[in-house]
mmCIF file of C-alpha atoms in Angstrom:
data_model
loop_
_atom_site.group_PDB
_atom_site.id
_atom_site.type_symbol
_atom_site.label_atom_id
_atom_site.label_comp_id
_atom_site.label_asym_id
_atom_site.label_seq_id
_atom_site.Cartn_x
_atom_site.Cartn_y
_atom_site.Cartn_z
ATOM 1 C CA UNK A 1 0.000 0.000 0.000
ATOM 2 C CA UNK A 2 2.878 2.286 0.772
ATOM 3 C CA UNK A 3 4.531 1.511 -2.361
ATOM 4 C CA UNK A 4 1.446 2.244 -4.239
ATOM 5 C CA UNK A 5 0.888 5.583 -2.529
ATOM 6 C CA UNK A 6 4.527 6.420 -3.351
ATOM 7 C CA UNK A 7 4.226 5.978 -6.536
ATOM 8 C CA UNK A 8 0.694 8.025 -7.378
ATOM 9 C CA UNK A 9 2.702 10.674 -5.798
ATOM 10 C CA UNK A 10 5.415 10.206 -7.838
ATOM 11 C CA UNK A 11 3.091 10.640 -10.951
ATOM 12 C CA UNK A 12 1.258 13.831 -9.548
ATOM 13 C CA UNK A 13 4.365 15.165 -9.537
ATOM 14 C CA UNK A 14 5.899 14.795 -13.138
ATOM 15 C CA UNK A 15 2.851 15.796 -14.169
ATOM 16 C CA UNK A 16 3.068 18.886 -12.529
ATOM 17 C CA UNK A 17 5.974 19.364 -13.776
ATOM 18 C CA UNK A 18 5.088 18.772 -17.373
ATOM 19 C CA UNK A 19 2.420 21.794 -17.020
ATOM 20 C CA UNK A 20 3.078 24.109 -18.983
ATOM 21 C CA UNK A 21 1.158 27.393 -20.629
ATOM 22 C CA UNK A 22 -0.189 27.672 -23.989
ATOM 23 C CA UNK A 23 1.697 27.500 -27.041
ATOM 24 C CA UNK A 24 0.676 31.182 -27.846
ATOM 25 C CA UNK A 25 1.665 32.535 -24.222
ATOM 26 C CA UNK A 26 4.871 30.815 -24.149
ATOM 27 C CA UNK A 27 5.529 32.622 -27.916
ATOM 28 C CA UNK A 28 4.788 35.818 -26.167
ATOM 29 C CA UNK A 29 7.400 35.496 -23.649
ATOM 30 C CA UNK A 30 10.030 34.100 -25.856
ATOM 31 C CA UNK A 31 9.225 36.910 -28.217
ATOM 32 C CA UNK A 32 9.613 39.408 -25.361
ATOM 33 C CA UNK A 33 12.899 37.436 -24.537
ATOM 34 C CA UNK A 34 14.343 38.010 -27.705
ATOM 35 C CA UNK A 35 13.235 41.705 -28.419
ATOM 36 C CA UNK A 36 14.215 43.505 -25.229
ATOM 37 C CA UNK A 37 18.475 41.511 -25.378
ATOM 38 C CA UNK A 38 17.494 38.768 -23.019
ATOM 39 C CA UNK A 39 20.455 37.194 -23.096
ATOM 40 C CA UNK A 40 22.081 40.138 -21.388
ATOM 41 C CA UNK A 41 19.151 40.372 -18.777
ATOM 42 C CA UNK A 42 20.263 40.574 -15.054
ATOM 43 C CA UNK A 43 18.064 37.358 -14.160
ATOM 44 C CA UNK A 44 17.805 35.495 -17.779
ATOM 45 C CA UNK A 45 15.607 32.479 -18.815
ATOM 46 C CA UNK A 46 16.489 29.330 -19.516
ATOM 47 C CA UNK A 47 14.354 28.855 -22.328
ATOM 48 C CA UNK A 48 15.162 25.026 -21.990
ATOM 49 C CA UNK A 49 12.880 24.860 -18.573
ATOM 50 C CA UNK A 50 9.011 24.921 -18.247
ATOM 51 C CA UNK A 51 7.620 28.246 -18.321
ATOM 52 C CA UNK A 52 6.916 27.783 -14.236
ATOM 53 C CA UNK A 53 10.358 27.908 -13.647
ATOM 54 C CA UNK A 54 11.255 31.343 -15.697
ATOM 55 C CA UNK A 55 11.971 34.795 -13.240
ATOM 56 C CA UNK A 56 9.362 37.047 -12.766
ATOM 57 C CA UNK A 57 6.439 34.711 -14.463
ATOM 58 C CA UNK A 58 3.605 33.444 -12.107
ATOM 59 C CA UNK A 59 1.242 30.653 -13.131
ATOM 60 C CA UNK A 60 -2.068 29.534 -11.853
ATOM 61 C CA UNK A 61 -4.421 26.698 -13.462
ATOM 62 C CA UNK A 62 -1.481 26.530 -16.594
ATOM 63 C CA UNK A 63 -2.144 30.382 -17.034
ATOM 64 C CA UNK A 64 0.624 33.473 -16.756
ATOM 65 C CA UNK A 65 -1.182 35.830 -14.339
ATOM 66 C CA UNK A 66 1.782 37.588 -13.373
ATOM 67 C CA UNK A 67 5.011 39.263 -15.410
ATOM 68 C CA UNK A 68 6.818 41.330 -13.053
ATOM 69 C CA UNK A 69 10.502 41.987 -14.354
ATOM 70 C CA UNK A 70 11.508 45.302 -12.660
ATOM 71 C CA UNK A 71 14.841 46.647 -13.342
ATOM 72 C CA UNK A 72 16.040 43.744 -14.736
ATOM 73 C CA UNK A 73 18.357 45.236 -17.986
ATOM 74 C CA UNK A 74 15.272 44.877 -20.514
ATOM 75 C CA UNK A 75 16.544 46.871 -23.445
ATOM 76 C CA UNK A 76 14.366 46.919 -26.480
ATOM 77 C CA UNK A 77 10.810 47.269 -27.889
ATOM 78 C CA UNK A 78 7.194 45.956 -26.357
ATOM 79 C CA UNK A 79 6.027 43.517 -28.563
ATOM 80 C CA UNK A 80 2.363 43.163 -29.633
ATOM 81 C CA UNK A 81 2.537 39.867 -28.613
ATOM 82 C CA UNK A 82 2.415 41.100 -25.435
ATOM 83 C CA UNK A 83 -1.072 41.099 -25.723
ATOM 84 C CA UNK A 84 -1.491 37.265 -26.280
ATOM 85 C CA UNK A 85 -1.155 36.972 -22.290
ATOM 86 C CA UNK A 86 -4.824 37.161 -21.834
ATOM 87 C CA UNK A 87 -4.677 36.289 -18.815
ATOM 88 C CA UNK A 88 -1.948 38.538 -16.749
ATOM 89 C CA UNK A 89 -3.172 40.513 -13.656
ATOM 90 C CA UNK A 90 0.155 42.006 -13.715
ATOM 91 C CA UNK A 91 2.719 43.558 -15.916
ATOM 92 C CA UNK A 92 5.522 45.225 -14.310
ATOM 93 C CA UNK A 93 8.696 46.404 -16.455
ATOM 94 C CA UNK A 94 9.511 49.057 -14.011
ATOM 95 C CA UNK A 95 12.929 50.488 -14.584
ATOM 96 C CA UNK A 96 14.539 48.887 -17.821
ATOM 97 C CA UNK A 97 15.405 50.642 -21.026
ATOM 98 C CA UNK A 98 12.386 50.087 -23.016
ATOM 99 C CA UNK A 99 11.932 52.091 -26.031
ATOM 100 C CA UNK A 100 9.446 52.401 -28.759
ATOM 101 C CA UNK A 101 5.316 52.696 -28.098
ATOM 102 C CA UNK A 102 3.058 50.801 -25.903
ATOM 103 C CA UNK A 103 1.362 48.529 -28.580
ATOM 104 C CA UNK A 104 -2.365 49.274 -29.417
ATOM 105 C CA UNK A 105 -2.946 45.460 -29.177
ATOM 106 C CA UNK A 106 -2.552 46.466 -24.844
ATOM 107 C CA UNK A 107 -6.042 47.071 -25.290
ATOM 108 C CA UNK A 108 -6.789 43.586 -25.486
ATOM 109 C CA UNK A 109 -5.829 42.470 -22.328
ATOM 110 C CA UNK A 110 -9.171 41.999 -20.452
ATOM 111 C CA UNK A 111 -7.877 40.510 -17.026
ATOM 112 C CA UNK A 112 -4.827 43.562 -16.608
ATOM 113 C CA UNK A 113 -5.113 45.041 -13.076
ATOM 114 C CA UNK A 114 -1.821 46.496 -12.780
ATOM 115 C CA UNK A 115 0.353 48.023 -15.779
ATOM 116 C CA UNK A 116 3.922 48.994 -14.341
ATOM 117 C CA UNK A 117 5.571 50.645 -17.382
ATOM 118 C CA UNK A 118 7.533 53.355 -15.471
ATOM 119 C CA UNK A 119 11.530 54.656 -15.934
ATOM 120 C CA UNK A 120 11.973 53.542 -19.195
ATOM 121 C CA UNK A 121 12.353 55.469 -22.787
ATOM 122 C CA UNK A 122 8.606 54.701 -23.656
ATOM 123 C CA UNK A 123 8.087 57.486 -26.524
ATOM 124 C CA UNK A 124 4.477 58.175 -28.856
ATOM 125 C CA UNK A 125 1.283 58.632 -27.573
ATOM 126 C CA UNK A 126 -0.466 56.335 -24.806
ATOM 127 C CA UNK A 127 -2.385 54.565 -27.158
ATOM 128 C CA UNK A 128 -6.688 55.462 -26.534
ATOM 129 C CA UNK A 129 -7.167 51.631 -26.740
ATOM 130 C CA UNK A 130 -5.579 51.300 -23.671
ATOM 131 C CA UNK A 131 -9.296 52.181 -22.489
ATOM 132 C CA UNK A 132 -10.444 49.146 -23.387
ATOM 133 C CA UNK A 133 -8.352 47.281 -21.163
ATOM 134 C CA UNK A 134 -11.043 47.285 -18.654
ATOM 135 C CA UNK A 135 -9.987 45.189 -15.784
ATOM 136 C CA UNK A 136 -6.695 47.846 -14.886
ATOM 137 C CA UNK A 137 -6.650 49.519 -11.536
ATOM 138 C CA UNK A 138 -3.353 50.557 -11.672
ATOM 139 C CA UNK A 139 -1.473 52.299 -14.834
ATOM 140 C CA UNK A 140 2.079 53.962 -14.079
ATOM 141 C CA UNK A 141 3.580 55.263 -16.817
ATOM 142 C CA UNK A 142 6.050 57.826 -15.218
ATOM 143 C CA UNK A 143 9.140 58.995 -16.251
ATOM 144 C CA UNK A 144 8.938 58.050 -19.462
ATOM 145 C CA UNK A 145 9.311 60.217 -23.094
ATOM 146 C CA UNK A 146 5.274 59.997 -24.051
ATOM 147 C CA UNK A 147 4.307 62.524 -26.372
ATOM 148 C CA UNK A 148 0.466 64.351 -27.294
ATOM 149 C CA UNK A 149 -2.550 64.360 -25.379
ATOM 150 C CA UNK A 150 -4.067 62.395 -22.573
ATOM 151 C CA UNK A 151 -6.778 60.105 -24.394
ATOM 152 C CA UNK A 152 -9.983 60.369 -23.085
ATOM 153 C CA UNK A 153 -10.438 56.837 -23.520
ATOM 154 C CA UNK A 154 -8.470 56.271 -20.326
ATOM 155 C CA UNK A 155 -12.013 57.381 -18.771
ATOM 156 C CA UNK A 156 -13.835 53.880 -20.044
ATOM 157 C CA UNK A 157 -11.750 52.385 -17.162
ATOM 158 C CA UNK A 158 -14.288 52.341 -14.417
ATOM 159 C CA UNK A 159 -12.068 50.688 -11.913
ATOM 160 C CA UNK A 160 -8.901 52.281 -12.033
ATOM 161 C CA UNK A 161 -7.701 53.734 -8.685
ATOM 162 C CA UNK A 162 -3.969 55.189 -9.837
ATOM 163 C CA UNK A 163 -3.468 56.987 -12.734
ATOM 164 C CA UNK A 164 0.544 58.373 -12.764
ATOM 165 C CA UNK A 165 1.434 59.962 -16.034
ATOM 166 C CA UNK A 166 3.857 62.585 -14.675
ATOM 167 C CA UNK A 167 7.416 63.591 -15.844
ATOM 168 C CA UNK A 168 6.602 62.834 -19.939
ATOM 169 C CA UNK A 169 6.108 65.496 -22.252
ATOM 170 C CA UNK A 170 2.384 65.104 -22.387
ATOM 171 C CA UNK A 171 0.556 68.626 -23.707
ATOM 172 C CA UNK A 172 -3.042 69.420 -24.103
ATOM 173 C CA UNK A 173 -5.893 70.104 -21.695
ATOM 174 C CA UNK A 174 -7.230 67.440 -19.040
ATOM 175 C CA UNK A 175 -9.721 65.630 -20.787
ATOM 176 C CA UNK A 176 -13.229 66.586 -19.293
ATOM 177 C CA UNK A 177 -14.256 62.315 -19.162
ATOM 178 C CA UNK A 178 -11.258 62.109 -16.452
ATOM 179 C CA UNK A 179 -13.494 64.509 -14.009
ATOM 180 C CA UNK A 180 -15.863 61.927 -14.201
ATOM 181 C CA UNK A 181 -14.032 59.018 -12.776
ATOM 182 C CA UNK A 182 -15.461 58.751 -9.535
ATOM 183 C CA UNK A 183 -13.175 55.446 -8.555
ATOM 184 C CA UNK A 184 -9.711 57.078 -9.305
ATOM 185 C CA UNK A 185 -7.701 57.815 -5.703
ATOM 186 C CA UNK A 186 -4.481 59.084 -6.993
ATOM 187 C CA UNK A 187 -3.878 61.446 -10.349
ATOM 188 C CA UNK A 188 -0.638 62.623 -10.875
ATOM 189 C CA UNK A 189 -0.024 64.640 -13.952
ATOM 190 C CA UNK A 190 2.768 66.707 -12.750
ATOM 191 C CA UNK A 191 6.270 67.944 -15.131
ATOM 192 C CA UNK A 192 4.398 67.610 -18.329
ATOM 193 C CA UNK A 193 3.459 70.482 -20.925
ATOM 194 C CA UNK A 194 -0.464 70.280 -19.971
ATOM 195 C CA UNK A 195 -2.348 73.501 -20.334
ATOM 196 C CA UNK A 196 -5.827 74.502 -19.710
ATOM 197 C CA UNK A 197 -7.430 74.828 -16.728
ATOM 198 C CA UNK A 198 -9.088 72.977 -13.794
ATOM 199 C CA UNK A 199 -12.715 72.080 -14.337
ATOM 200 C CA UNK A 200 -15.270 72.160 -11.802
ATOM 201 C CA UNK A 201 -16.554 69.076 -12.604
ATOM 202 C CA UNK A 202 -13.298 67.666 -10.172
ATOM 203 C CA UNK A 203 -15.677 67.774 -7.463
ATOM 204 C CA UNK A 204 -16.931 64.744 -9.434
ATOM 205 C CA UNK A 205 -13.758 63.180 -7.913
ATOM 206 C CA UNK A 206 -15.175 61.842 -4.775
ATOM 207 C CA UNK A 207 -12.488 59.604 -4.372
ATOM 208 C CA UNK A 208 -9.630 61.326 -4.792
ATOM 209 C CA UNK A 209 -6.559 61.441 -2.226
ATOM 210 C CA UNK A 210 -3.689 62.372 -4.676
ATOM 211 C CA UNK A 211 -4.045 65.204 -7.164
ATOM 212 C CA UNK A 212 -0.481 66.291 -8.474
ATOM 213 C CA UNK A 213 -0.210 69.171 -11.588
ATOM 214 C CA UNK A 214 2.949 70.515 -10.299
ATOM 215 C CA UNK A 215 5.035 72.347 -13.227
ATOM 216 C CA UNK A 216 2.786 72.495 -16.236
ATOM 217 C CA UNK A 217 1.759 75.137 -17.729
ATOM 218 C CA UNK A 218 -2.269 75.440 -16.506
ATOM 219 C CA UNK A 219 -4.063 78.449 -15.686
ATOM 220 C CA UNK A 220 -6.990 80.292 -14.385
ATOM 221 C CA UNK A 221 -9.098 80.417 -11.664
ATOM 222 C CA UNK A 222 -7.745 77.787 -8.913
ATOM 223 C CA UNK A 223 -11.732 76.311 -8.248
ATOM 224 C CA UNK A 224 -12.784 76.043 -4.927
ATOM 225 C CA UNK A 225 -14.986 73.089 -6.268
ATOM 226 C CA UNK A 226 -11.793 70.937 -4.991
ATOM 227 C CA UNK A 227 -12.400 71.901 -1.243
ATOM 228 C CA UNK A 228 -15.977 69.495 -1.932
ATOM 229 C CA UNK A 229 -13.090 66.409 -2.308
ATOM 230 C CA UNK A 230 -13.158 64.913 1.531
ATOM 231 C CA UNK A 231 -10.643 62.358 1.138
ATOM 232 C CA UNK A 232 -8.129 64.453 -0.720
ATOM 233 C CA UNK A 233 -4.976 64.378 1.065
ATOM 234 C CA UNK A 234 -1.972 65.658 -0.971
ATOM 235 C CA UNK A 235 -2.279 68.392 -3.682
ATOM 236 C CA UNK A 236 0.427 69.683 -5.848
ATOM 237 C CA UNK A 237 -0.706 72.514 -7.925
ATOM 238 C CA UNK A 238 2.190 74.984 -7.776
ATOM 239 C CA UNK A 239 4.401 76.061 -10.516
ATOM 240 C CA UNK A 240 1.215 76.871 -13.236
ATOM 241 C CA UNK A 241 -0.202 80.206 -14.063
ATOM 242 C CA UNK A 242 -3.185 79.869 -12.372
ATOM 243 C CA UNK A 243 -4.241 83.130 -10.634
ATOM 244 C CA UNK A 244 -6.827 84.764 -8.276
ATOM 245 C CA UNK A 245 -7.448 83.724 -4.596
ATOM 246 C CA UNK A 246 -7.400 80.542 -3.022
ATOM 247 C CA UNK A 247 -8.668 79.624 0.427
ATOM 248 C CA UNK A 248 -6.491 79.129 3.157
ATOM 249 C CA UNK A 249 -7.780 75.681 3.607
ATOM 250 C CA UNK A 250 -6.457 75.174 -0.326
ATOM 251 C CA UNK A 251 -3.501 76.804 0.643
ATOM 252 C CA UNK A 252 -2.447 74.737 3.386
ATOM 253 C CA UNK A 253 -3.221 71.843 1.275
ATOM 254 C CA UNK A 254 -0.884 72.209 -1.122
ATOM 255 C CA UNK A 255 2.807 71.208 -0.470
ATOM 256 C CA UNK A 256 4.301 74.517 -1.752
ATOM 257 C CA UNK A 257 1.044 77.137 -1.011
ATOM 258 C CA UNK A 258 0.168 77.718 -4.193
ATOM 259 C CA UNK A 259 3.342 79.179 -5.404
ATOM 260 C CA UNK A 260 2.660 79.850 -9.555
ATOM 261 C CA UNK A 261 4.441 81.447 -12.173
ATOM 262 C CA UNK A 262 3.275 85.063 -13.435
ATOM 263 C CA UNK A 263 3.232 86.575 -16.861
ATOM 264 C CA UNK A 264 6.943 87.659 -16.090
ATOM 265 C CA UNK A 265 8.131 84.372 -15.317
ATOM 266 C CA UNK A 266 8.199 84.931 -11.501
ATOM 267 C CA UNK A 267 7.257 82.778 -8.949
ATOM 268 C CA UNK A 268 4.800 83.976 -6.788
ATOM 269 C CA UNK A 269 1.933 82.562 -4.149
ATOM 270 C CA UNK A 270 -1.758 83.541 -4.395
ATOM 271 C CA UNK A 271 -2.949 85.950 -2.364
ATOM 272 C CA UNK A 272 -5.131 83.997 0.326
ATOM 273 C CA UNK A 273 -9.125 84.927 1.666
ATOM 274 C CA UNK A 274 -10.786 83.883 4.648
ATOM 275 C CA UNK A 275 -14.061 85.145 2.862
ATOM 276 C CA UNK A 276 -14.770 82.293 0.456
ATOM 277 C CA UNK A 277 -17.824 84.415 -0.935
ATOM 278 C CA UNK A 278 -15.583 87.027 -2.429
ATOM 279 C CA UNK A 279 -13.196 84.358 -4.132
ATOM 280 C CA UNK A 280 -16.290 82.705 -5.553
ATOM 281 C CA UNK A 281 -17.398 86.251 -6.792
ATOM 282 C CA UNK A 282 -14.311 86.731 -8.261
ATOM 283 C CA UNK A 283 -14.040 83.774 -10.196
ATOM 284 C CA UNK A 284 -17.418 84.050 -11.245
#
């Protein structure tokens, strides 16, 4: 009987072992392998194992759920065949030397929670299908080298929480569908080339605890619509051109009170009222 049980665990195991992903996932990941040097990666594959045994890849029920490769000496391009991991939760390339676009074919990716995509040389425009990736909670794609507008489409994603674009050269005004994420807890847009100015429709923002537009190049009236956001904790909207008076409570709030740039290129801090009637007059 002992023998007998031995041996049935014997053969769960090998076939455990044997488990492996799909042919098209396992294509993916050689193909991203091969396109970003991995031969000079700091923790390579041996592309000789199972898939299960590869850094950074997670596997549940024969599936990848989980990529996470941070600063690991990626250098190349994002294939599109990232996008034939249909089943990852998690992509995290944080801190390689990634160049080229994000693929439009990210869209795809139905199960995506969490897109890590930050320090690298990412250059183009954030592609608007990444809207249809509607699972993602989390999309990070600081310090990179994006380029044009913000695409409204990000604004189709009804549960993401963190939305971190900042330090890219991103210009344009905030689209007006962002004010109307009511899920999203941290927005930070700061060191881009934005312009425009803050809608009132931010009270929308209900959940909001980070709002960062630090060093763009915004103006107008600084609206008093964001004292209505209860849970926000950190602002950062110094170093625009907005003008007119802020509230001390607004003032307070943000980590350098309101300091902005004038017409001459000075920095300066808005003047502050206790009377939030005649602030409201005056942007009116």
């Amino acid at each position: 009987m002992k023998n007998i049980f031995t041996l049935l665990l014997i053969t769960m195991f090998s076939f455990v072992m044997k488990a492996d992903v799909s042919v098209s996932e396992k294509k993916a990941l050689v193909k991203l392998y091969e396109v970003t040097n991995g031969s000079n990666w700091t923790n390579k594959w041996d592309l000789n194992k199972p898939v299960s045994a590869w850094y950074g890849v997670k596997i549940q029920n024969d599936k990848v759920v989980s990529l996470e490769l941070p600063n690991n000496n990626l250098v190349g391009v994002l294939p599109s065949e990232i996008s034939n991991l249909q089943f990852l939760k998690v992509l995290n390339l944080y801190k390689n030397t990634i160049s080229g676009s994000i693929p439009s074919s990210i869209g795809t990716m139905k199960s995506l929670e969490s897109l890590f995509l930050s320090f690298n040389k990412l250059s183009g425009e954030i592609p608007a299908s990444i809207g249809n990736a509607s699972s993602l909670k989390t999309l990070e794609l600081f310090m990179n080298r994006f380029t044009g507008k913000i695409p409204s489409e990000i604004a189709k994603l009804n549960n993401l929480e963190t939305l971190s674009l900042y330090n890219n050269e991103i210009e344009g005004q905030i689209p007006s569908s962002i004010y109307d994420m009511k899920n999203l807890k941290v927005l930070l847009l700061n060191s881009n080339k934005l312009t425009g100015s803050i809608s009132h429709s931010v009270s929308n923002m209900t959940a909001l605890e980070q709002l960062s537009l630090f060093d763009n190049k915004m103006q107008g009236q600084v609206p008093f619509d964001l004292e209505k956001l209860k849970n926000l904790k950190e602002l950062n909207i110094s170093y625009n051109k907005f003008s007119g008076l802020v509230s001390k409570n607004l003032s307070k709030l943000d980590v350098l009170n309101m300091t902005m740039i004038n017409n001459n290129g000075v920095a300066a801090v808005l003047s502050v009222t206790t009377d939030k009637n005649s602030a409201l007059a005056s942007e009116e």
